PDB file of C-alpha atoms and ligand atoms in Angstrom:
ATOM      1  CA  MET A   1      -9.575   8.241  16.008  1.00  0.00           C
ATOM      2  CA  GLU A   2      -7.219  10.043  18.340  1.00  0.00           C
ATOM      3  CA  ILE A   3      -3.445  10.276  17.907  1.00  0.00           C
ATOM      4  CA  GLN A   4      -2.588  12.748  20.632  1.00  0.00           C
ATOM      5  CA  GLY A   5       0.109  11.522  22.985  1.00  0.00           C
ATOM      6  CA  ARG A   6       0.889   8.487  20.836  1.00  0.00           C
ATOM      7  CA  ARG A   7       4.382   7.481  19.815  1.00  0.00           C
ATOM      8  CA  ARG A   8       5.822   8.830  16.540  1.00  0.00           C
ATOM      9  CA  SER A   9       7.987   6.381  14.604  1.00  0.00           C
ATOM     10  CA  SER A  10      11.579   7.384  13.926  1.00  0.00           C
ATOM     11  CA  ASN A  11      11.681   5.162  10.824  1.00  0.00           C
ATOM     12  CA  PHE A  12      10.823   8.197   8.808  1.00  0.00           C
ATOM     13  CA  GLU A  13      12.468  10.149   6.000  1.00  0.00           C
ATOM     14  CA  ASP A  14      11.338  13.587   4.917  1.00  0.00           C
ATOM     15  CA  ARG A  15      12.660  14.129   1.405  1.00  0.00           C
ATOM     16  CA  GLY A  16      12.336  17.499  -0.184  1.00  0.00           C
ATOM     17  CA  ARG A  17      10.750  18.302  -3.471  1.00  0.00           C
ATOM     18  CA  GLY A  18      12.370  16.483  -6.353  1.00  0.00           C
ATOM     19  CA  GLY A  19      14.072  13.881  -4.157  1.00  0.00           C
ATOM     20  CA  GLY A  20      15.826  11.868  -6.836  1.00  0.00           C
ATOM     21  CA  GLY A  21      16.653  14.845  -8.946  1.00  0.00           C
ATOM     22  CA  ARG A  22      13.854  14.430 -11.421  1.00  0.00           C
ATOM     23  CA  GLY A  23      12.352  17.897 -11.186  1.00  0.00           C
ATOM     24  CA  ALA A  24       8.973  18.681  -9.748  1.00  0.00           C
ATOM     25  CA  GLY A  25       5.825  16.784 -10.588  1.00  0.00           C
ATOM     26  CA  GLY A  26       4.583  14.982 -13.656  1.00  0.00           C
ATOM     27  CA  ILE A  27       6.002  12.029 -15.522  1.00  0.00           C
ATOM     28  CA  PRO A  28       9.473  12.935 -16.770  1.00  0.00           C
ATOM     29  CA  LEU A  29       9.798  12.903 -20.547  1.00  0.00           C
ATOM     30  CA  GLN A  30      12.606  10.414 -20.537  1.00  0.00           C
ATOM     31  CA  GLY A  31      10.540   8.052 -18.435  1.00  0.00           C
ATOM     32  CA  LEU A  32       7.530   8.576 -20.637  1.00  0.00           C
ATOM     33  CA  ALA A  33       9.568   7.632 -23.690  1.00  0.00           C
ATOM     34  CA  SER A  34      10.715   4.391 -22.088  1.00  0.00           C
ATOM     35  CA  LEU A  35       7.173   3.676 -21.013  1.00  0.00           C
ATOM     36  CA  VAL A  36       5.989   3.996 -24.595  1.00  0.00           C
ATOM     37  CA  ARG A  37       8.871   1.802 -25.760  1.00  0.00           C
ATOM     38  CA  MET A  38       7.998  -0.859 -23.255  1.00  0.00           C
ATOM     39  CA  LEU A  39       4.236  -0.908 -23.368  1.00  0.00           C
ATOM     40  CA  GLY A  40       3.512   0.560 -26.783  1.00  0.00           C
ATOM     41  CA  VAL A  41       1.404   3.672 -27.226  1.00  0.00           C
ATOM     42  CA  LYS A  42      -1.884   1.983 -26.361  1.00  0.00           C
ATOM     43  CA  GLY A  43      -0.394   0.260 -23.329  1.00  0.00           C
ATOM     44  CA  SER A  44       1.093   3.543 -22.152  1.00  0.00           C
ATOM     45  CA  LEU A  45      -2.234   5.281 -22.421  1.00  0.00           C
ATOM     46  CA  ILE A  46      -3.842   2.535 -20.373  1.00  0.00           C
ATOM     47  CA  ALA A  47      -0.992   2.729 -17.858  1.00  0.00           C
ATOM     48  CA  ALA A  48      -1.346   6.503 -17.639  1.00  0.00           C
ATOM     49  CA  ALA A  49      -5.075   6.123 -17.037  1.00  0.00           C
ATOM     50  CA  VAL A  50      -4.408   3.572 -14.326  1.00  0.00           C
ATOM     51  CA  LEU A  51      -1.692   5.713 -12.747  1.00  0.00           C
ATOM     52  CA  GLY A  52      -4.193   8.508 -12.479  1.00  0.00           C
ATOM     53  CA  VAL A  53      -6.247   6.540 -10.003  1.00  0.00           C
ATOM     54  CA  GLY A  54      -3.410   5.623  -7.689  1.00  0.00           C
ATOM     55  CA  PHE A  55      -0.402   3.401  -7.856  1.00  0.00           C
ATOM     56  CA  PHE A  56      -1.340   1.210  -4.958  1.00  0.00           C
ATOM     57  CA  VAL A  57      -4.149  -0.252  -7.009  1.00  0.00           C
ATOM     58  CA  LEU A  58      -1.585  -1.721  -9.443  1.00  0.00           C
ATOM     59  CA  PRO A  59      -0.149  -5.241  -9.195  1.00  0.00           C
ATOM     60  CA  ALA A  60       3.342  -5.473  -7.744  1.00  0.00           C
ATOM     61  CA  SER A  61       4.834  -6.786 -10.984  1.00  0.00           C
ATOM     62  CA  LEU A  62       3.450  -3.922 -13.067  1.00  0.00           C
ATOM     63  CA  LYS A  63       4.564  -1.450 -10.431  1.00  0.00           C
ATOM     64  CA  GLN A  64       8.111  -2.733 -10.765  1.00  0.00           C
ATOM     65  CA  GLN A  65       7.954  -2.441 -14.542  1.00  0.00           C
ATOM     66  CA  LEU A  66       6.503   1.032 -14.453  1.00  0.00           C
ATOM     67  CA  LEU A  67       8.977   2.194 -11.845  1.00  0.00           C
ATOM     68  CA  GLY A  68      11.772   0.853 -14.009  1.00  0.00           C
ATOM     69  CA  ALA A  69      10.350   2.572 -17.062  1.00  0.00           C
ATOM     70  CA  LEU A  70       9.784   5.835 -15.247  1.00  0.00           C
ATOM     71  CA  SER A  71      13.366   5.867 -14.083  1.00  0.00           C
ATOM     72  CA  GLY A  72      14.609   5.421 -17.612  1.00  0.00           C
ATOM     73  CA  GLY A  73      14.711   1.651 -17.554  1.00  0.00           C
ATOM     74  CA  GLY A  74      17.399   0.930 -15.017  1.00  0.00           C
ATOM     75  CA  ALA A  75      17.754   0.572 -11.288  1.00  0.00           C
ATOM     76  CA  GLN A  76      18.708   3.791  -9.603  1.00  0.00           C
ATOM     77  CA  SER A  77      21.008   4.272  -6.701  1.00  0.00           C
ATOM     78  CA  ASP A  78      19.598   5.300  -3.383  1.00  0.00           C
ATOM     79  CA  GLY A  79      20.365   8.390  -1.395  1.00  0.00           C
ATOM     80  CA  ALA A  80      19.355  11.134  -3.778  1.00  0.00           C
ATOM     81  CA  GLN A  81      17.742  13.749  -1.599  1.00  0.00           C
ATOM     82  CA  GLY A  82      15.582  16.628  -2.587  1.00  0.00           C
ATOM     83  CA  THR A  83      15.858  20.071  -1.178  1.00  0.00           C
ATOM     84  CA  GLY A  84      14.027  21.225   1.900  1.00  0.00           C
ATOM     85  CA  SER A  85      11.311  19.448   3.772  1.00  0.00           C
ATOM     86  CA  VAL A  86       7.973  18.086   2.627  1.00  0.00           C
ATOM     87  CA  CYS A  87       6.549  18.186   6.123  1.00  0.00           C
ATOM     88  CA  GLU A  88       7.403  21.839   6.632  1.00  0.00           C
ATOM     89  CA  THR A  89       5.915  22.979   3.328  1.00  0.00           C
ATOM     90  CA  SER A  90       2.443  23.527   4.746  1.00  0.00           C
ATOM     91  CA  PRO A  91       0.437  22.914   7.932  1.00  0.00           C
ATOM     92  CA  THR A  92      -1.566  20.275   6.012  1.00  0.00           C
ATOM     93  CA  ASN A  93       1.613  18.421   5.081  1.00  0.00           C
ATOM     94  CA  GLY A  94       2.928  18.782   8.624  1.00  0.00           C
ATOM     95  CA  LYS A  95      -0.222  17.163   9.933  1.00  0.00           C
ATOM     96  CA  ALA A  96      -0.058  14.375   7.356  1.00  0.00           C
ATOM     97  CA  CYS A  97       3.582  13.634   8.248  1.00  0.00           C
ATOM     98  CA  ASP A  98       2.847  13.550  11.948  1.00  0.00           C
ATOM     99  CA  PHE A  99      -0.186  11.346  11.402  1.00  0.00           C
ATOM    100  CA  SER A 100       1.788   8.944   9.177  1.00  0.00           C
ATOM    101  CA  ARG A 101       4.459   8.563  11.858  1.00  0.00           C
ATOM    102  CA  VAL A 102       1.839   7.657  14.462  1.00  0.00           C
ATOM    103  CA  ILE A 103       0.267   5.021  12.204  1.00  0.00           C
ATOM    104  CA  LEU A 104       3.681   3.603  11.325  1.00  0.00           C
ATOM    105  CA  ALA A 105       4.653   3.424  15.018  1.00  0.00           C
ATOM    106  CA  SER A 106       1.381   1.668  15.730  1.00  0.00           C
ATOM    107  CA  THR A 107       2.053  -0.950  13.022  1.00  0.00           C
ATOM    108  CA  GLU A 108       5.491  -1.526  14.590  1.00  0.00           C
ATOM    109  CA  ASP A 109       3.832  -2.118  17.971  1.00  0.00           C
ATOM    110  CA  VAL A 110       1.390  -4.573  16.413  1.00  0.00           C
ATOM    111  CA  TYR A 111       3.764  -6.568  14.217  1.00  0.00           C
ATOM    112  CA  LYS A 112       6.672  -6.929  16.628  1.00  0.00           C
ATOM    113  CA  PRO A 113       4.793  -9.263  18.994  1.00  0.00           C
ATOM    114  CA  LEU A 114       2.947 -10.886  16.097  1.00  0.00           C
ATOM    115  CA  PHE A 115       6.236 -11.977  14.543  1.00  0.00           C
ATOM    116  CA  GLN A 116       7.458 -13.125  17.968  1.00  0.00           C
ATOM    117  CA  SER A 117       4.413 -15.315  18.548  1.00  0.00           C
ATOM    118  CA  GLY A 118       4.314 -16.613  14.987  1.00  0.00           C
ATOM    119  CA  GLY A 119       0.771 -15.356  14.550  1.00  0.00           C
ATOM    120  CA  LEU A 120       1.064 -14.980  10.775  1.00  0.00           C
ATOM    121  CA  PRO A 121       0.428 -17.185   7.768  1.00  0.00           C
ATOM    122  CA  ARG A 122       3.372 -19.562   7.472  1.00  0.00           C
ATOM    123  CA  TYR A 123       4.860 -20.061   4.016  1.00  0.00           C
ATOM    124  CA  ALA A 124       8.605 -20.477   3.778  1.00  0.00           C
ATOM    125  CA  ALA A 125      11.004 -20.583   6.695  1.00  0.00           C
ATOM    126  CA  ALA A 126      10.037 -18.766   9.908  1.00  0.00           C
ATOM    127  CA  PRO A 127      10.551 -15.058   9.220  1.00  0.00           C
ATOM    128  CA  GLY A 128      12.317 -14.340  12.519  1.00  0.00           C
ATOM    129  CA  ALA A 129      11.974 -10.986  14.278  1.00  0.00           C
ATOM    130  CA  TYR A 130      10.015  -8.156  12.663  1.00  0.00           C
ATOM    131  CA  ARG A 131      12.205  -5.766  10.708  1.00  0.00           C
ATOM    132  CA  GLU A 132      10.643  -2.326  10.684  1.00  0.00           C
ATOM    133  CA  PRO A 133      10.168  -0.598   7.346  1.00  0.00           C
ATOM    134  CA  VAL A 134      10.985   3.072   6.727  1.00  0.00           C
ATOM    135  CA  LEU A 135       8.338   5.523   5.577  1.00  0.00           C
ATOM    136  CA  VAL A 136       9.549   8.075   3.044  1.00  0.00           C
ATOM    137  CA  VAL A 137       7.472  11.171   2.362  1.00  0.00           C
ATOM    138  CA  PHE A 138       8.219  13.045  -0.819  1.00  0.00           C
ATOM    139  CA  ALA A 139       6.753  15.693  -3.068  1.00  0.00           C
ATOM    140  CA  GLY A 140       6.686  15.456  -6.822  1.00  0.00           C
ATOM    141  CA  SER A 141       9.137  12.670  -7.478  1.00  0.00           C
ATOM    142  CA  VAL A 142      11.427  10.300  -5.671  1.00  0.00           C
ATOM    143  CA  SER A 143      14.142   7.736  -6.278  1.00  0.00           C
ATOM    144  CA  THR A 144      14.170   4.406  -4.464  1.00  0.00           C
ATOM    145  CA  GLY A 145      16.842   1.936  -3.489  1.00  0.00           C
ATOM    146  CA  GLY A 146      16.235  -0.654  -6.150  1.00  0.00           C
ATOM    147  CA  CYS A 147      12.765   0.002  -7.561  1.00  0.00           C
ATOM    148  CA  GLY A 148      13.737   2.879  -9.822  1.00  0.00           C
ATOM    149  CA  GLY A 149      12.229   6.338  -9.648  1.00  0.00           C
ATOM    150  CA  ALA A 150       8.613   7.396  -9.334  1.00  0.00           C
ATOM    151  CA  THR A 151       6.470  10.480  -9.472  1.00  0.00           C
ATOM    152  CA  SER A 152       3.543  11.382  -7.225  1.00  0.00           C
ATOM    153  CA  ASP A 153       1.169  10.350  -9.992  1.00  0.00           C
ATOM    154  CA  VAL A 154       1.763   6.731  -9.080  1.00  0.00           C
ATOM    155  CA  GLY A 155       0.388   7.051  -5.543  1.00  0.00           C
ATOM    156  CA  PRO A 156       1.756   5.320  -2.433  1.00  0.00           C
ATOM    157  CA  PHE A 157       3.880   2.229  -2.957  1.00  0.00           C
ATOM    158  CA  TYR A 158       6.188  -0.217  -1.226  1.00  0.00           C
ATOM    159  CA  CYS A 159       9.640  -1.050  -2.543  1.00  0.00           C
ATOM    160  CA  PRO A 160      10.716  -4.530  -1.399  1.00  0.00           C
ATOM    161  CA  ALA A 161      14.325  -3.906  -2.471  1.00  0.00           C
ATOM    162  CA  ASP A 162      14.879  -1.235   0.190  1.00  0.00           C
ATOM    163  CA  SER A 163      11.975  -2.096   2.542  1.00  0.00           C
ATOM    164  CA  LYS A 164      10.601   1.431   2.331  1.00  0.00           C
ATOM    165  CA  LEU A 165       7.085   2.801   1.902  1.00  0.00           C
ATOM    166  CA  TYR A 166       6.792   5.898  -0.273  1.00  0.00           C
ATOM    167  CA  ILE A 167       3.977   8.404   0.126  1.00  0.00           C
ATOM    168  CA  ASP A 168       3.438  11.883  -1.250  1.00  0.00           C
ATOM    169  CA  PRO A 169       1.067  13.511   1.280  1.00  0.00           C
ATOM    170  CA  SER A 170      -0.817  15.090  -1.630  1.00  0.00           C
ATOM    171  CA  PHE A 171      -2.258  11.622  -2.244  1.00  0.00           C
ATOM    172  CA  TYR A 172      -4.578  12.096   0.716  1.00  0.00           C
ATOM    173  CA  ASP A 173      -6.126  14.927  -1.248  1.00  0.00           C
ATOM    174  CA  VAL A 174      -6.533  12.637  -4.260  1.00  0.00           C
ATOM    175  CA  MET A 175      -8.275  10.135  -2.028  1.00  0.00           C
ATOM    176  CA  GLU A 176     -10.685  12.686  -0.689  1.00  0.00           C
ATOM    177  CA  LYS A 177     -11.497  14.446  -3.942  1.00  0.00           C
ATOM    178  CA  ARG A 178     -10.936  12.016  -6.803  1.00  0.00           C
ATOM    179  CA  LEU A 179     -11.558   8.688  -5.107  1.00  0.00           C
ATOM    180  CA  ARG A 180     -14.203  10.043  -2.737  1.00  0.00           C
ATOM    181  CA  ALA A 181     -12.522   8.321   0.173  1.00  0.00           C
ATOM    182  CA  PRO A 182     -12.081  10.965   2.877  1.00  0.00           C
ATOM    183  CA  GLY A 183     -11.196  10.504   6.523  1.00  0.00           C
ATOM    184  CA  ASP A 184      -8.149   9.942   8.687  1.00  0.00           C
ATOM    185  CA  PHE A 185      -8.795   6.258   9.101  1.00  0.00           C
ATOM    186  CA  ALA A 186      -9.043   5.857   5.321  1.00  0.00           C
ATOM    187  CA  GLN A 187      -5.524   7.333   5.187  1.00  0.00           C
ATOM    188  CA  ALA A 188      -4.405   5.001   7.950  1.00  0.00           C
ATOM    189  CA  TYR A 189      -5.774   2.073   5.938  1.00  0.00           C
ATOM    190  CA  VAL A 190      -3.587   3.068   2.972  1.00  0.00           C
ATOM    191  CA  ILE A 191      -0.459   3.183   5.142  1.00  0.00           C
ATOM    192  CA  ALA A 192      -1.360  -0.107   6.848  1.00  0.00           C
ATOM    193  CA  HIS A 193      -2.000  -1.706   3.432  1.00  0.00           C
ATOM    194  CA  GLU A 194       1.501  -0.768   2.272  1.00  0.00           C
ATOM    195  CA  VAL A 195       2.950  -2.035   5.568  1.00  0.00           C
ATOM    196  CA  GLY A 196       0.999  -5.219   4.761  1.00  0.00           C
ATOM    197  CA  HIS A 197       3.076  -5.552   1.587  1.00  0.00           C
ATOM    198  CA  HIS A 198       6.212  -5.226   3.708  1.00  0.00           C
ATOM    199  CA  VAL A 199       4.966  -8.015   5.993  1.00  0.00           C
ATOM    200  CA  GLN A 200       4.292 -10.155   2.906  1.00  0.00           C
ATOM    201  CA  ASN A 201       7.856  -9.555   1.817  1.00  0.00           C
ATOM    202  CA  LEU A 202       9.129 -10.780   5.204  1.00  0.00           C
ATOM    203  CA  ILE A 203       6.967 -13.914   5.343  1.00  0.00           C
ATOM    204  CA  GLY A 204       7.534 -14.778   1.680  1.00  0.00           C
ATOM    205  CA  ALA A 205       3.944 -14.334   0.507  1.00  0.00           C
ATOM    206  CA  ASN A 206       5.000 -12.206  -2.442  1.00  0.00           C
ATOM    207  CA  ARG A 207       6.942 -15.133  -3.864  1.00  0.00           C
ATOM    208  CA  LEU A 208       3.972 -17.525  -3.862  1.00  0.00           C
ATOM    209  CA  LYS A 209       2.208 -18.760  -6.922  1.00  0.00           C
ATOM    210  CA  VAL A 210      -0.843 -20.942  -7.206  1.00  0.00           C
ATOM    211  CA  ASP A 211      -0.643 -23.559  -9.983  1.00  0.00           C
ATOM    212  CA  GLY A 212      -2.663 -22.689 -13.028  1.00  0.00           C
ATOM    213  CA  GLU A 213      -3.349 -19.094 -11.999  1.00  0.00           C
ATOM    214  CA  THR A 214      -2.397 -16.000 -13.928  1.00  0.00           C
ATOM    215  CA  LYS A 215      -0.108 -13.205 -12.741  1.00  0.00           C
ATOM    216  CA  ASN A 216      -3.153 -11.017 -12.213  1.00  0.00           C
ATOM    217  CA  GLN A 217      -4.814 -13.642 -10.053  1.00  0.00           C
ATOM    218  CA  ALA A 218      -1.663 -13.947  -7.943  1.00  0.00           C
ATOM    219  CA  SER A 219      -1.750 -10.177  -7.600  1.00  0.00           C
ATOM    220  CA  VAL A 220      -5.354 -10.234  -6.409  1.00  0.00           C
ATOM    221  CA  ARG A 221      -4.473 -12.821  -3.739  1.00  0.00           C
ATOM    222  CA  LEU A 222      -1.592 -10.599  -2.562  1.00  0.00           C
ATOM    223  CA  GLU A 223      -3.599  -7.384  -2.530  1.00  0.00           C
ATOM    224  CA  LEU A 224      -6.521  -8.917  -0.649  1.00  0.00           C
ATOM    225  CA  GLN A 225      -4.079 -10.281   1.897  1.00  0.00           C
ATOM    226  CA  ALA A 226      -2.568  -6.802   2.319  1.00  0.00           C
ATOM    227  CA  ASP A 227      -6.098  -5.476   2.905  1.00  0.00           C
ATOM    228  CA  CYS A 228      -6.721  -8.167   5.502  1.00  0.00           C
ATOM    229  CA  LEU A 229      -3.414  -7.406   7.247  1.00  0.00           C
ATOM    230  CA  ALA A 230      -4.380  -3.723   7.301  1.00  0.00           C
ATOM    231  CA  GLY A 231      -7.570  -4.836   9.032  1.00  0.00           C
ATOM    232  CA  VAL A 232      -5.632  -6.866  11.605  1.00  0.00           C
ATOM    233  CA  TRP A 233      -3.582  -3.781  12.396  1.00  0.00           C
ATOM    234  CA  GLY A 234      -6.819  -1.776  12.823  1.00  0.00           C
ATOM    235  CA  HIS A 235      -8.203  -4.408  15.165  1.00  0.00           C
ATOM    236  CA  SER A 236      -5.101  -4.312  17.357  1.00  0.00           C
ATOM    237  CA  ALA A 237      -4.884  -0.507  17.350  1.00  0.00           C
ATOM    238  CA  ARG A 238      -8.582  -0.039  18.093  1.00  0.00           C
ATOM    239  CA  ALA A 239      -8.216   0.812  21.767  1.00  0.00           C
ATOM    240  CA  THR A 240      -4.965   2.800  21.694  1.00  0.00           C
ATOM    241  CA  LEU A 241      -6.037   5.011  18.777  1.00  0.00           C
ATOM    242  CA  SER A 242      -9.710   5.210  19.792  1.00  0.00           C
ATOM    243  CA  ILE A 243     -10.906   3.818  16.474  1.00  0.00           C
ATOM    244  CA  THR A 244     -14.672   4.191  16.162  1.00  0.00           C
ATOM    245  CA  ASP A 245     -17.343   2.618  13.969  1.00  0.00           C
ATOM    246  CA  GLU A 246     -17.296   5.764  11.814  1.00  0.00           C
ATOM    247  CA  ASP A 247     -13.558   5.244  11.323  1.00  0.00           C
ATOM    248  CA  LEU A 248     -14.215   1.695  10.230  1.00  0.00           C
ATOM    249  CA  ALA A 249     -16.781   2.977   7.748  1.00  0.00           C
ATOM    250  CA  GLU A 250     -14.153   5.353   6.285  1.00  0.00           C
ATOM    251  CA  ALA A 251     -11.793   2.463   5.649  1.00  0.00           C
ATOM    252  CA  THR A 252     -14.415   0.171   4.124  1.00  0.00           C
ATOM    253  CA  ASN A 253     -15.564   3.062   1.941  1.00  0.00           C
ATOM    254  CA  ALA A 254     -11.976   3.549   0.789  1.00  0.00           C
ATOM    255  CA  ALA A 255     -11.601  -0.194   0.145  1.00  0.00           C
ATOM    256  CA  HIS A 256     -14.805  -0.043  -1.880  1.00  0.00           C
ATOM    257  CA  SER A 257     -13.720   2.949  -3.951  1.00  0.00           C
ATOM    258  CA  ILE A 258     -10.495   1.262  -5.072  1.00  0.00           C
ATOM    259  CA  GLY A 259     -12.040  -2.081  -6.065  1.00  0.00           C
ATOM    260  CA  ASP A 260     -11.244  -3.100  -9.642  1.00  0.00           C
ATOM    261  CA  ASP A 261     -14.898  -3.143 -10.685  1.00  0.00           C
ATOM    262  CA  THR A 262     -15.620   0.257  -9.168  1.00  0.00           C
ATOM    263  CA  LEU A 263     -12.501   1.653 -10.863  1.00  0.00           C
ATOM    264  CA  GLY A 264     -14.046   0.607 -14.155  1.00  0.00           C
ATOM    265  CA  HIS A 265     -12.297  -2.618 -15.162  1.00  0.00           C
ATOM    266  CA  ALA A 266     -14.942  -4.405 -17.193  1.00  0.00           C
ATOM    267  CA  ASN A 267     -13.091  -7.663 -17.656  1.00  0.00           C
ATOM    268  CA  GLU A 268     -12.418  -9.862 -14.657  1.00  0.00           C
ATOM    269  CA  LYS A 269      -9.143 -11.109 -16.100  1.00  0.00           C
ATOM    270  CA  ASP A 270      -7.797  -7.562 -15.871  1.00  0.00           C
ATOM    271  CA  TYR A 271      -8.378  -7.427 -12.122  1.00  0.00           C
ATOM    272  CA  THR A 272      -5.259  -6.939 -10.048  1.00  0.00           C
ATOM    273  CA  HIS A 273      -6.609  -6.008  -6.619  1.00  0.00           C
ATOM    274  CA  GLY A 274     -10.019  -7.622  -6.402  1.00  0.00           C
ATOM    275  CA  THR A 275     -13.541  -6.255  -6.522  1.00  0.00           C
ATOM    276  CA  SER A 276     -14.878  -3.662  -4.121  1.00  0.00           C
ATOM    277  CA  ASP A 277     -16.795  -6.398  -2.366  1.00  0.00           C
ATOM    278  CA  GLN A 278     -13.690  -8.567  -1.962  1.00  0.00           C
ATOM    279  CA  ARG A 279     -11.521  -5.711  -0.719  1.00  0.00           C
ATOM    280  CA  LYS A 280     -14.088  -4.710   1.886  1.00  0.00           C
ATOM    281  CA  ARG A 281     -14.631  -8.313   2.917  1.00  0.00           C
ATOM    282  CA  TRP A 282     -10.936  -9.117   3.443  1.00  0.00           C
ATOM    283  CA  PHE A 283     -10.290  -5.857   5.277  1.00  0.00           C
ATOM    284  CA  LYS A 284     -13.226  -6.574   7.577  1.00  0.00           C
ATOM    285  CA  ARG A 285     -12.089 -10.141   8.093  1.00  0.00           C
ATOM    286  CA  GLY A 286      -8.833  -8.804   9.513  1.00  0.00           C
ATOM    287  CA  PHE A 287     -10.455  -5.979  11.433  1.00  0.00           C
ATOM    288  CA  GLU A 288     -13.159  -8.079  13.053  1.00  0.00           C
ATOM    289  CA  GLY A 289     -11.203 -11.267  13.708  1.00  0.00           C
ATOM    290  CA  GLY A 290      -7.829  -9.689  14.496  1.00  0.00           C
ATOM    291  CA  ASP A 291      -6.080 -12.925  13.484  1.00  0.00           C
ATOM    292  CA  ALA A 292      -3.453 -12.539  10.760  1.00  0.00           C
ATOM    293  CA  ARG A 293      -3.477 -16.294  10.155  1.00  0.00           C
ATOM    294  CA  GLN A 294      -7.004 -15.806   8.833  1.00  0.00           C
ATOM    295  CA  CYS A 295      -5.516 -13.535   6.155  1.00  0.00           C
ATOM    296  CA  ASP A 296      -4.155 -16.495   4.231  1.00  0.00           C
ATOM    297  CA  THR A 297      -5.640 -15.778   0.817  1.00  0.00           C
ATOM    298  CA  PHE A 298      -3.294 -18.402  -0.636  1.00  0.00           C
ATOM    299  CA  ALA A 299      -5.017 -21.100   1.415  1.00  0.00           C
ATOM    300  CA  VAL A 300      -8.291 -20.464  -0.429  1.00  0.00           C
ATOM    301  CA  LYS A 301      -8.271 -23.313  -2.949  1.00  0.00           C
ATOM    302  CA  ARG A 302     -10.572 -21.959  -5.620  1.00  0.00           C
ATOM    303  CA  TYR A 303      -9.829 -18.462  -6.881  1.00  0.00           C
ATOM    304  CA  ALA A 304     -13.572 -17.915  -7.269  1.00  0.00           C
ATOM    305  CA  ASP A 305     -14.000 -18.417  -3.513  1.00  0.00           C
ATOM    306  CA  LEU A 306     -11.775 -15.495  -2.541  1.00  0.00           C
TER     307      LEU A 306
HETATM  308 ZN1   ZN B 401      -1.289  -3.042  -2.614  1.00  0.00          ZN
END
């Protein structure tokens, strides 16, 4: 892909290290204590293991709980800024920031007309015009406007309360080395997936529930839809960002590497994001078809048919 000469989004916040005043890196002790209180020791160990493989593979409900626990149990006020700039820390970070702004701008260009034409799954009332989310880059830890605080360990996430996406650029390194998902388009897929959660928030998908299904199953439907929406973005951005077949392979490889089965969940009832096969399939569905209405995972009657 090629980002030279493309628009950079201004919906961007560069927060310095420790944005949120929690000190640099790691799970703060206070947060850890609340986590243990909430989940028990065994649950906390499981949560810590899960956090190690990236926050965006967690279900939204658990994310909220963990964010609450990590912030000491309560909602935190917004506006706490760290010192300095994440983007200016290193050339690698600078590149990641610039790249993220291009991808975000591209999602804005794709979703604005899509909301205008009503080309999205329809759930509640018509969502109206697209409201652009803000991308926050941070290093170490960050506080959000309504989702509590978080550390880098949790990976990229979306906070519906403040409509912001949070990414520590060091996560791209985790993707490459720990998740074996390298490549710029794999990174773009992660950003577009989180933007997908923002879109779900606007159209009301995140408030849907299918009768008789568990919380985890609702989470899988949401996550697969976010993958599909990321694919739709890729389809629409194909020409302007010169997205190639190799790029596509990077994204499907990333989708594969963060499937619940590949991440080691033995029991299907513990799935929160879907299998590698499902994640690839729904991403490709969006990428190949380019029709967000085809991303309606909630219209699939039987869960087993997802
Ligand atoms: Zn997600």
